[in-house]
Amino acid sequence: MSQYTVRATPEAREAGAITLSVASLPESFGPAGDYDNAHVHAIAGHAGWTTEAARAISAGARGVVVVNPAPEDTDDLDDAAQQNGTVVVLDQRWASNPAATAAEVAVRSMAGRAAVLDVVATAPLGTDIGALIADQLAAVVRLAGPLGNLKLLDRRQNGYTATAVLANGAPVALQGIISDARPASVNITMLTDDGGARVTLPDPVAAWPATVKVTGPQGELLVPTIYESAHRTTWRRLKEHLDAGTLPSDLRQFAAVSEAIASLT
Amino acid sequence: MSSHTDATRILGVGILGAGPVTQAIHLPSLARLGHILAVRHIMDVDPTVAESVAARVGAAHSTSIDALLGDPDVDIVAICSPHQFHAEQVIAACRAGKKAVLCEKPFAMNADEAARISAVSQETAVPIIVGAMHTFDPGWIAASEDWGELPEHAHTIRSSIVLPPNARFEDFATEIITRPAGAAPDYSDPEVIKGALRGGVMGLAIHDLPLIRRFTPDFKDVEVLEARHVRPFGYVISLRTPTRSIELRAAMNNTWKPEWSFEAVSDDAALRIDFTPSYVQAGSAVATLTQGTRTTVHGPFEHNGYEGEWRELAALATGEKQPPSAQSLIDDLTFALDIAEATVTHVDTRNAVVEGARA
Ligand SMILES: NC(=O)c1ccc[n+]([C@@H]2O[C@H](COP(=O)([O-])OP(=O)(O)OC[C@H]3O[C@@H](n4cnc5c(N)ncnc54)[C@H](O)[C@@H]3O)[C@@H](O)[C@H]2O)c1
């Protein structure tokens, strides 16, 4: 017996691999027979998604999944979600990867000693540069917290270069590369004086695991690999919040990313 | 007839400057090549160093460049002195009519010196190579035979270097008798930062700038977008040409884990080369070339670029191979000097803006 029924727009279903995600959590979710009264609404994150999500909340949704949200002011939506106790989760290309939790611990624990943070995002031809910047920043901000002095130095058809600083003044270098010759991913490398952390977050088109490696004087540790896509992780998180009656911080975290992107233009 | 004209005889090597690079890099490489090369003469301005390093290999020793260049047993000269002496010593070695010259990087410190070297090299026809060892690495060479049109089509190029302290690797390679004392620079001084960035480009990035230039047809139009110092020593430099995006990263710190990689990416192909650390005899780089969905791996091969340099020198000295054009060495140097200069100017401009904002 499925606990929560799901309705999804065709766009969200496609972009978020929702059929597969829901099928891989069969005890928790199932398709809505009664479409109008589905517990969970899944929508695509194109411009205007916050209005659409607010509409879902008014329509009585207990949970809302937003696939690939574009930068947008989320304050009103956050208020509505709080008032109605609605769980709004964001399904982001890289930032929602299940390894991001361990990667965040690794990166933040050494951020005060960081000498440099180097971030390279790679995506296939045809990728919108603005969307790539947003996905890259969402992942970095998730792992390292807000960046100072963020600035776009160069933007071309096949990539971009941006710069920022960490709270301790260490340089942050961000690069986007458009190419079909490499798997889409974001690589995040933080170096300290005696080691560092290296994180590779893959695209959610398959359940290939991220790698999180922490290097210190004693050696290098590979954090246990998780064979779960960012899509499925998002749905699993949704279920946990729905069961526990808690609200996630996705919208508040996303506000920091939207702000960063607004400062770029 | 003297044995010097016998093409099959072992070629004699003379080395100017017997510091850590000679001790830890060149002597171990030459020890693997005893069938073609033998060290005959070691010169250093420090007589103790010259004598004790020469004793390790049973070579003659001296403290004067004339003594080494006048030694008829020396066919090939390697210049491993501090960088400010390179140009003058390369010129002297060419004039002495040696069979081939290896100059440790950097080749020269300004375009003027480079032009003088070029003139002497043309006049004397003595082959010269610069110790940018990665260009002699079998992993790089194998990749170059397979990468097709990637140098013409690459749009993004990256060089990333993470270096543990040199001593860690020198000690894996030999027993060093001299080691320069380290200093603790004052990084709150903008002049110190500028010096560190210039040193980073001319001392560290320079190893791979010839590789980058190979993928940058419009290298003459390079500009600096951003240049920052990485503590304690390193840099993050973003460069652009009209067709290329070039990122240089380096951090010299206290980690045990080295990384030295070169990447070039186009719309449909990508090359990544992972080099082995400096000093150690850890074999060649491994090159990973992806074209479409097919990935080819070249290497590892048994020898590294340092040994590759010596094999090349032997081939040049016997006339088996033709030397690189002096123009390409000069272009490599000019490219490095342009980047070093633009980096320092960039830091100056940024400081001026900050000062202006304060005023
Ligand atoms: N290819 C590489 O991986 C690599 C790595 C490090 C350094 N280098 C280059 O190699 C060269 C030597 O490096 P090092 O670390 O051994 O340097 P070093 O300065 O520590 O040692 C150089 C030696 O040259 C001697 N010397 C000083 N003046 C001289 C002169 N006029 N003529 C002859 N000898 C003189 C010194 O006494 C010393 O023993 C430098 O040019 C450096 O840029 C190359």
mmCIF file of N, CA and C and ligand atoms in Angstrom, chain B residues 16-22 25 43-46 49 80-83 85-86 89 104-106 131 133 166 178 180 207 278-279 306, ligand 1:
data_model
loop_
_atom_site.group_PDB
_atom_site.id
_atom_site.type_symbol
_atom_site.label_atom_id
_atom_site.label_comp_id
_atom_site.label_asym_id
_atom_site.label_seq_id
_atom_site.Cartn_x
_atom_site.Cartn_y
_atom_site.Cartn_z
ATOM 1 N N LEU B 16 76.944 22.356 -15.585
ATOM 2 C CA LEU B 16 77.232 23.638 -14.920
ATOM 3 C C LEU B 16 76.213 23.841 -13.805
ATOM 4 N N GLY B 17 76.673 23.811 -12.572
ATOM 5 C CA GLY B 17 75.753 23.961 -11.437
ATOM 6 C C GLY B 17 75.389 22.583 -10.912
ATOM 7 N N ALA B 18 75.732 22.296 -9.645
ATOM 8 C CA ALA B 18 75.527 20.941 -9.119
ATOM 9 C C ALA B 18 74.642 20.957 -7.878
ATOM 10 N N GLY B 19 73.587 21.746 -7.947
ATOM 11 C CA GLY B 19 72.638 21.841 -6.827
ATOM 12 C C GLY B 19 71.670 20.672 -6.817
ATOM 13 N N PRO B 20 70.552 20.829 -6.100
ATOM 14 C CA PRO B 20 69.578 19.736 -5.962
ATOM 15 C C PRO B 20 69.088 19.174 -7.302
ATOM 16 N N VAL B 21 68.921 20.022 -8.314
ATOM 17 C CA VAL B 21 68.406 19.522 -9.592
ATOM 18 C C VAL B 21 69.406 18.571 -10.247
ATOM 19 N N THR B 22 70.668 18.930 -10.219
ATOM 20 C CA THR B 22 71.692 18.036 -10.763
ATOM 21 C C THR B 22 71.760 16.748 -9.956
ATOM 22 N N ILE B 25 67.885 15.039 -9.960
ATOM 23 C CA ILE B 25 67.187 14.794 -11.229
ATOM 24 C C ILE B 25 68.139 14.228 -12.277
ATOM 25 N N MET B 43 80.865 21.231 -12.881
ATOM 26 C CA MET B 43 81.354 22.540 -12.474
ATOM 27 C C MET B 43 80.329 23.192 -11.542
ATOM 28 N N ASP B 44 80.837 23.789 -10.459
ATOM 29 C CA ASP B 44 79.970 24.576 -9.574
ATOM 30 C C ASP B 44 80.841 25.669 -8.979
ATOM 31 N N VAL B 45 80.261 26.849 -8.742
ATOM 32 C CA VAL B 45 81.061 27.927 -8.146
ATOM 33 C C VAL B 45 81.486 27.575 -6.723
ATOM 34 N N ASP B 46 80.776 26.634 -6.119
ATOM 35 C CA ASP B 46 81.164 26.158 -4.795
ATOM 36 C C ASP B 46 82.075 24.933 -4.983
ATOM 37 N N VAL B 49 81.039 21.551 -3.387
ATOM 38 C CA VAL B 49 79.911 20.922 -4.079
ATOM 39 C C VAL B 49 80.407 20.277 -5.366
ATOM 40 N N CYS B 80 72.549 23.980 -15.221
ATOM 41 C CA CYS B 80 71.691 23.762 -14.061
ATOM 42 C C CYS B 80 72.032 24.751 -12.954
ATOM 43 N N SER B 81 72.532 25.896 -13.347
ATOM 44 C CA SER B 81 72.858 26.956 -12.392
ATOM 45 C C SER B 81 71.588 27.756 -12.110
ATOM 46 N N PRO B 82 71.631 28.712 -11.178
ATOM 47 C CA PRO B 82 70.468 29.574 -10.967
ATOM 48 C C PRO B 82 70.100 30.331 -12.251
ATOM 49 N N HIS B 83 68.800 30.694 -12.369
ATOM 50 C CA HIS B 83 68.267 31.157 -13.659
ATOM 51 C C HIS B 83 68.975 32.365 -14.241
ATOM 52 N N PHE B 85 71.950 32.978 -14.638
ATOM 53 C CA PHE B 85 73.166 32.671 -15.409
ATOM 54 C C PHE B 85 72.885 31.919 -16.703
ATOM 55 N N HIS B 86 71.603 31.503 -16.882
ATOM 56 C CA HIS B 86 71.308 30.584 -17.988
ATOM 57 C C HIS B 86 71.718 31.131 -19.358
ATOM 58 N N GLN B 89 75.435 31.331 -20.075
ATOM 59 C CA GLN B 89 76.082 30.015 -20.138
ATOM 60 C C GLN B 89 75.666 29.239 -21.390
ATOM 61 N N GLU B 104 68.310 24.239 -18.241
ATOM 62 C CA GLU B 104 67.187 24.099 -17.314
ATOM 63 C C GLU B 104 66.252 25.291 -17.505
ATOM 64 N N LYS B 105 64.972 25.089 -17.203
ATOM 65 C CA LYS B 105 64.043 26.213 -17.332
ATOM 66 C C LYS B 105 64.373 27.230 -16.242
ATOM 67 N N PRO B 106 64.139 28.510 -16.390
ATOM 68 C CA PRO B 106 63.746 29.126 -17.651
ATOM 69 C C PRO B 106 64.966 29.363 -18.538
ATOM 70 N N GLY B 131 64.828 22.571 -20.517
ATOM 71 C CA GLY B 131 64.388 21.506 -19.617
ATOM 72 C C GLY B 131 62.937 21.599 -19.186
ATOM 73 N N MET B 133 60.533 19.407 -18.946
ATOM 74 C CA MET B 133 60.621 17.946 -19.061
ATOM 75 C C MET B 133 59.344 17.294 -19.543
ATOM 76 N N ASN B 166 59.608 20.146 -2.021
ATOM 77 C CA ASN B 166 60.585 19.514 -2.919
ATOM 78 C C ASN B 166 61.429 18.467 -2.206
ATOM 79 N N THR B 178 73.451 19.726 -0.663
ATOM 80 C CA THR B 178 73.234 21.152 -0.439
ATOM 81 C C THR B 178 71.765 21.429 -0.567
ATOM 82 N N PRO B 180 69.086 24.877 -0.448
ATOM 83 C CA PRO B 180 68.941 26.306 -0.167
ATOM 84 C C PRO B 180 68.055 26.518 1.059
ATOM 85 N N HIS B 207 56.837 25.133 -16.594
ATOM 86 C CA HIS B 207 56.992 23.731 -16.984
ATOM 87 C C HIS B 207 55.951 23.343 -18.029
ATOM 88 N N SER B 278 58.035 15.720 -9.881
ATOM 89 C CA SER B 278 59.407 16.058 -10.223
ATOM 90 C C SER B 278 60.353 15.233 -9.350
ATOM 91 N N TYR B 279 61.575 15.113 -9.777
ATOM 92 C CA TYR B 279 62.676 14.465 -9.046
ATOM 93 C C TYR B 279 62.646 12.942 -9.079
ATOM 94 N N TYR B 306 62.486 13.624 -17.745
ATOM 95 C CA TYR B 306 63.900 13.971 -17.511
ATOM 96 C C TYR B 306 64.794 13.031 -18.310
HETATM 97 N N1 LIG C 1 63.133 20.827 -14.329
HETATM 98 C C1 LIG C 1 62.810 20.843 -13.066
HETATM 99 O O1 LIG C 1 61.983 20.071 -12.585
HETATM 100 C C2 LIG C 1 63.430 21.843 -12.171
HETATM 101 C C3 LIG C 1 63.082 21.856 -10.819
HETATM 102 C C4 LIG C 1 63.665 22.803 -9.986
HETATM 103 C C5 LIG C 1 64.551 23.710 -10.518
HETATM 104 N N2 LIG C 1 64.871 23.699 -11.852
HETATM 105 C C6 LIG C 1 65.854 24.633 -12.439
HETATM 106 O O2 LIG C 1 67.152 24.044 -12.320
HETATM 107 C C7 LIG C 1 68.121 25.023 -11.977
HETATM 108 C C8 LIG C 1 68.899 24.602 -10.752
HETATM 109 O O3 LIG C 1 68.017 24.389 -9.680
HETATM 110 P P1 LIG C 1 68.544 24.014 -8.222
HETATM 111 O O4 LIG C 1 67.346 23.808 -7.371
HETATM 112 O O5 LIG C 1 69.537 22.935 -8.305
HETATM 113 O O6 LIG C 1 69.206 25.429 -7.908
HETATM 114 P P2 LIG C 1 70.194 25.956 -6.757
HETATM 115 O O7 LIG C 1 70.236 27.391 -6.952
HETATM 116 O O8 LIG C 1 69.817 25.401 -5.453
HETATM 117 O O9 LIG C 1 71.580 25.270 -7.149
HETATM 118 C C9 LIG C 1 72.312 25.710 -8.236
HETATM 119 C C10 LIG C 1 73.794 25.369 -8.042
HETATM 120 O O10 LIG C 1 74.473 26.229 -8.937
HETATM 121 C C11 LIG C 1 75.611 26.771 -8.298
HETATM 122 N N3 LIG C 1 75.916 28.035 -8.954
HETATM 123 C C12 LIG C 1 75.651 29.307 -8.554
HETATM 124 N N4 LIG C 1 76.108 30.173 -9.474
HETATM 125 C C13 LIG C 1 76.656 29.464 -10.471
HETATM 126 C C14 LIG C 1 77.264 29.802 -11.699
HETATM 127 N N5 LIG C 1 77.394 31.054 -12.080
HETATM 128 N N6 LIG C 1 77.700 28.792 -12.471
HETATM 129 C C15 LIG C 1 77.586 27.520 -12.100
HETATM 130 N N7 LIG C 1 77.004 27.142 -10.938
HETATM 131 C C16 LIG C 1 76.566 28.104 -10.142
HETATM 132 C C17 LIG C 1 75.244 26.883 -6.852
HETATM 133 O O11 LIG C 1 76.398 26.858 -6.056
HETATM 134 C C18 LIG C 1 74.349 25.643 -6.656
HETATM 135 O O12 LIG C 1 75.096 24.528 -6.209
HETATM 136 C C19 LIG C 1 67.383 26.326 -11.837
HETATM 137 O O13 LIG C 1 67.516 27.056 -13.021
HETATM 138 C C20 LIG C 1 65.928 25.941 -11.702
HETATM 139 O O14 LIG C 1 65.053 26.887 -12.283
HETATM 140 C C21 LIG C 1 64.334 22.767 -12.673
#
